[in-house]
Amino acid sequence: MVMEFRASRERNLDTYGDIMRLKPLSILLAGLTLAANAQAASPLTFSKLWTANSATAGFLSEIPAFDAATNTVWVAGVNGVDVLNALSGSLVQHIDTTAFGSINSVAIHNGMAAFAMESTVRTDPGQVVFFDTLSRTQNGAAITVGALPDMLTFTPDGSKLLVANEATPTTYGTLASTSATGTRSYNPAVNDPVGSVSIIDMGTRTVAATATFAGVTQTGSNLRLNTGMDFEPEYITVNADGSRAFVSLQEANGMAVLNLSTNTFEKVVGLGAKDFSQPGNQIDPLNNGTTAFISPNVKGLYMPDGMAAFDKNGVTYVVMANEGDFREDDADRSAASSYGAASPLNNLRVSNTDSSTVAGELYTAGARSFSIRDVDGNLVFDSGDTLDKEAALRGIYDDGRSRDKGVEPEGVELMEIGGRTFAFIGLERTLKAAIAVYDITDPANASFIDMIVTDGDRAPEGLKGFSIGGVNYLAIANEGSGATLSSTSVYQLAAVPEPETYAMLLAGLGMVGFMAKRRKSVN
């Protein structure tokens, strides 16, 4: 038996040597060099794993969360939560939440799911309801928070749960005055609940504090005030050590910094305005069926929706999706023609509280981009006009949104894959669901990588990255998708080997060739 094994092994070695002589090493080297050059263009690959359409009437896929204990994706959508198998998309259970109100968001930490529940009278206090992810049943009593809890998130260690109470009024403030140049100011709303962040101590399951904005220092520029509403917290992200949270005040064009040691706001930062007349910041302002990007004398208020924080070399950065948003009744916006603008800007929708008849003083909602800022709100990077233009190149730019906010970047998710940091930016207003992918490993020099486009899906609202068995995935909740109106899709993500990896392969093959040649000379 031993002799037969040796003979077989020697025959196999001789066969390998014959193969190496029949297929010259130069061909292998050339093939791998081409592969290395091709792969170097994109450090990330993605492939759709599944798409699930909700079977529940009235359900809209909005915010996904991942539970590592059960490998399930929990999707919040107005009247309940769909719990889906993360690897197949099959429905595990639909949780009806209508008894608590309307669900706006879900977050999960260590087997505990938290639901943000809006009251049936939205100016009344809302609730946070907890569910155990194993039994999928309610865990403990509901906790009362501020009006219209729109989003919630756990701190990294799970000790606190932060709830963004948007507190939108039912009726906004009426027009107070109009300046000589047309800039308008609005009265406070009669019934406007105080915008706030509820800080829940998860150890005691109580509201430890409610952070509000009265008397908080205001810095920066273009902070949008006198709009007929209070500050309305939209989204929260927390830094790595859990010491501070950053809160988007979308309609106010601001970011609030929340100290989690004192549970109070340190400051509110006005995020400034983007100059669309500058190179690399072009927009298409005209809904005429033709996409044409120009550099008009117009500025865009950033007004971020989704945000995500990450640390790089000990420095915290905040990534923002600059969607833009006006009041729900749209009374704080007008066509630019009312400020003297002529075609092609006449139909552009601009802010009444910021625009004027002075040349160049037109301010739109949103920057049609995503940004990276430091903790003081200083701009580190902005994607310029790339998102709109990439959508146009792929034939998915919705020209019907040109006068509004373009592709409307809405959601943000960050993931570490293959030693690099990637940002995924959901674009709400494209003809097909689209997620822009950026490498932000070097925050000041972030680079566009690719765009995930899903046929049949529309209006991605929320994103969630997760990992199972060392494999990375991205869940995308789409509000509007075909006849079903709602869907959730999951993509599998993988890092492409760096060029250095191919160099090592080439070097290894070179050694194999050398050994084969040496063996031949010895024989």
Coordinates of C-alpha atoms in Angstrom, one line a residue, residues 212-410:
T212 CA -34.2 70.0 24.9
F213 CA -32.9 73.1 23.1
A214 CA -33.9 76.0 25.3
G215 CA -30.8 78.3 25.9
V216 CA -28.4 76.0 24.0
T217 CA -25.5 77.8 22.3
Q218 CA -25.9 78.3 18.5
T219 CA -22.9 78.4 16.2
G220 CA -22.2 78.0 12.5
S221 CA -24.2 79.6 9.7
N222 CA -27.5 79.4 7.9
L223 CA -29.3 77.9 10.9
R224 CA -32.9 78.0 9.7
L225 CA -35.1 79.8 12.3
N226 CA -38.5 81.6 12.2
T227 CA -40.0 78.8 10.1
G228 CA -43.2 78.4 12.2
M229 CA -41.9 75.3 14.0
D230 CA -39.5 74.4 16.8
F231 CA -36.2 72.4 16.3
E232 CA -37.3 68.9 15.2
P233 CA -34.8 66.1 15.9
E234 CA -34.7 63.8 12.9
Y235 CA -31.9 61.3 13.4
I236 CA -29.2 60.3 16.0
T237 CA -25.8 58.8 15.7
V238 CA -23.4 58.1 18.6
N239 CA -19.6 58.2 18.6
A240 CA -17.5 55.0 19.3
D241 CA -17.0 55.5 23.1
G242 CA -20.6 56.6 23.7
S243 CA -19.7 60.0 25.1
R244 CA -21.5 62.1 22.6
A245 CA -24.4 61.9 20.2
F246 CA -25.0 63.9 17.1
V247 CA -28.6 64.8 16.2
S248 CA -29.8 66.1 12.8
L249 CA -32.2 69.0 12.9
Q250 CA -33.2 68.6 9.2
E251 CA -35.6 71.5 8.6
A252 CA -33.4 73.8 10.6
N253 CA -30.3 72.9 8.6
G254 CA -28.5 72.1 11.9
M255 CA -26.7 69.5 13.9
A256 CA -27.0 69.3 17.7
V257 CA -24.2 67.9 19.8
L258 CA -25.5 65.9 22.9
N259 CA -23.2 65.3 25.8
L260 CA -24.1 61.9 27.2
S261 CA -22.3 62.5 30.5
T262 CA -24.5 65.4 31.4
N263 CA -27.4 64.4 29.1
T264 CA -27.6 67.9 27.8
F265 CA -27.0 69.6 24.5
E266 CA -23.7 71.4 24.2
K267 CA -24.5 73.3 21.0
V268 CA -26.5 73.5 17.9
V269 CA -24.5 74.1 14.7
G270 CA -25.8 75.7 11.6
L271 CA -24.4 73.7 8.7
G272 CA -24.1 76.5 6.1
A273 CA -24.9 76.4 2.5
K274 CA -23.5 74.8 -0.6
D275 CA -22.7 77.0 -3.6
F276 CA -24.1 75.3 -6.8
S277 CA -22.2 77.8 -9.0
Q278 CA -18.9 76.3 -8.0
P279 CA -17.1 73.6 -10.1
G280 CA -18.2 70.1 -9.3
N281 CA -21.5 71.3 -7.7
Q282 CA -23.8 71.4 -10.7
I283 CA -27.6 70.8 -10.5
D284 CA -30.4 70.2 -13.0
P285 CA -33.0 72.8 -11.9
L286 CA -35.7 72.2 -14.6
N287 CA -38.4 69.6 -14.9
N288 CA -38.6 69.5 -18.6
G289 CA -38.0 65.8 -19.5
T290 CA -34.4 66.5 -20.3
T291 CA -31.5 66.3 -17.8
A292 CA -29.2 69.2 -18.1
F293 CA -26.7 70.1 -15.4
I294 CA -25.7 73.7 -15.0
S295 CA -23.9 75.9 -12.5
P296 CA -26.5 78.4 -11.4
N297 CA -26.1 81.2 -8.9
V298 CA -28.0 79.2 -6.3
K299 CA -27.2 77.8 -2.9
G300 CA -28.4 74.6 -1.2
L301 CA -29.0 74.2 2.5
Y302 CA -27.6 70.8 3.5
M303 CA -30.5 69.7 5.8
P304 CA -29.3 66.2 6.5
D305 CA -31.6 63.3 7.3
G306 CA -29.7 60.1 8.1
M307 CA -26.3 60.3 9.8
A308 CA -23.6 57.9 10.9
A309 CA -20.5 58.5 13.0
F310 CA -17.2 56.7 12.8
D311 CA -13.7 57.2 14.3
K312 CA -10.5 57.4 12.3
N313 CA -7.1 57.7 14.1
G314 CA -8.9 58.8 17.2
V315 CA -10.9 61.5 15.5
T316 CA -14.7 61.3 15.2
Y317 CA -16.4 62.1 11.9
V318 CA -20.1 62.4 11.1
V319 CA -21.5 61.2 7.7
M320 CA -24.6 63.0 6.6
A321 CA -27.2 62.3 3.8
N322 CA -28.1 65.8 2.7
E323 CA -31.7 65.2 1.6
G324 CA -33.3 68.6 2.5
D325 CA -36.9 69.1 3.7
F326 CA -39.5 71.8 4.0
R327 CA -42.5 72.0 6.3
E328 CA -45.2 69.4 5.6
D329 CA -47.6 72.1 4.5
D330 CA -44.9 73.5 2.1
A331 CA -45.8 77.1 3.2
D332 CA -42.2 77.9 3.8
R333 CA -41.2 77.3 0.2
S334 CA -42.0 79.1 -3.1
A335 CA -41.0 79.0 -6.8
A336 CA -37.8 81.0 -7.4
S337 CA -39.8 83.1 -9.8
S338 CA -41.4 84.8 -6.8
Y339 CA -37.9 86.2 -6.1
G340 CA -37.3 87.4 -9.6
A341 CA -35.6 84.3 -11.0
A342 CA -36.0 83.6 -14.7
S343 CA -35.8 80.4 -16.7
P344 CA -34.3 77.9 -16.1
L345 CA -34.5 78.7 -12.4
N346 CA -38.0 80.1 -12.3
N347 CA -39.6 76.8 -11.1
L348 CA -36.8 75.9 -8.6
R349 CA -38.3 75.5 -5.2
V350 CA -36.6 77.7 -2.7
S351 CA -36.8 78.6 1.0
N352 CA -39.0 81.6 1.9
T353 CA -37.1 82.2 5.1
D354 CA -33.7 82.4 3.4
S355 CA -34.2 83.5 -0.2
S356 CA -34.5 87.1 -1.3
T357 CA -34.8 89.2 -4.4
V358 CA -31.1 90.1 -4.0
A359 CA -29.1 88.5 -6.9
G360 CA -27.7 85.2 -5.8
E361 CA -29.8 84.8 -2.7
L362 CA -31.7 81.8 -3.7
Y363 CA -31.6 78.9 -1.2
T364 CA -32.9 75.4 -2.0
A365 CA -33.6 72.5 0.4
G366 CA -30.9 69.9 0.3
A367 CA -27.4 69.7 -1.2
R368 CA -28.0 66.7 -3.5
S369 CA -25.0 65.0 -1.9
F370 CA -23.6 63.4 1.2
S371 CA -21.0 65.1 3.5
I372 CA -18.5 64.1 6.1
R373 CA -18.0 66.6 8.9
D374 CA -16.1 66.8 12.1
V375 CA -17.8 67.0 15.5
D376 CA -17.9 70.8 15.3
G377 CA -19.8 70.7 12.0
N378 CA -16.9 71.7 9.8
L379 CA -17.1 70.3 6.3
V380 CA -14.4 67.7 5.6
F381 CA -15.8 66.2 2.4
D382 CA -18.8 66.6 0.1
S383 CA -19.7 64.4 -2.8
G384 CA -20.5 67.5 -5.0
D385 CA -22.7 66.6 -8.0
T386 CA -21.6 63.0 -8.2
L387 CA -24.9 61.4 -7.0
D388 CA -27.2 63.1 -9.4
K389 CA -24.8 62.6 -12.3
E390 CA -24.1 59.0 -11.6
A391 CA -27.9 58.4 -11.5
A392 CA -28.2 60.2 -14.9
L393 CA -25.4 58.1 -16.4
R394 CA -27.2 54.9 -15.3
G395 CA -30.6 56.1 -16.7
I396 CA -32.3 56.2 -13.3
Y397 CA -32.3 60.0 -12.7
D398 CA -35.8 61.2 -12.1
D399 CA -36.1 64.5 -14.0
G400 CA -39.5 65.1 -12.3
R401 CA -37.6 65.8 -9.1
S402 CA -35.1 68.3 -10.6
R403 CA -36.8 71.4 -9.3
D404 CA -37.0 69.9 -5.8
K405 CA -34.0 68.0 -4.4
G406 CA -32.6 65.8 -7.1
V407 CA -32.0 62.2 -6.0
E408 CA -32.6 63.1 -2.3
P409 CA -29.9 61.2 -0.4
E410 CA -31.8 59.9 2.7

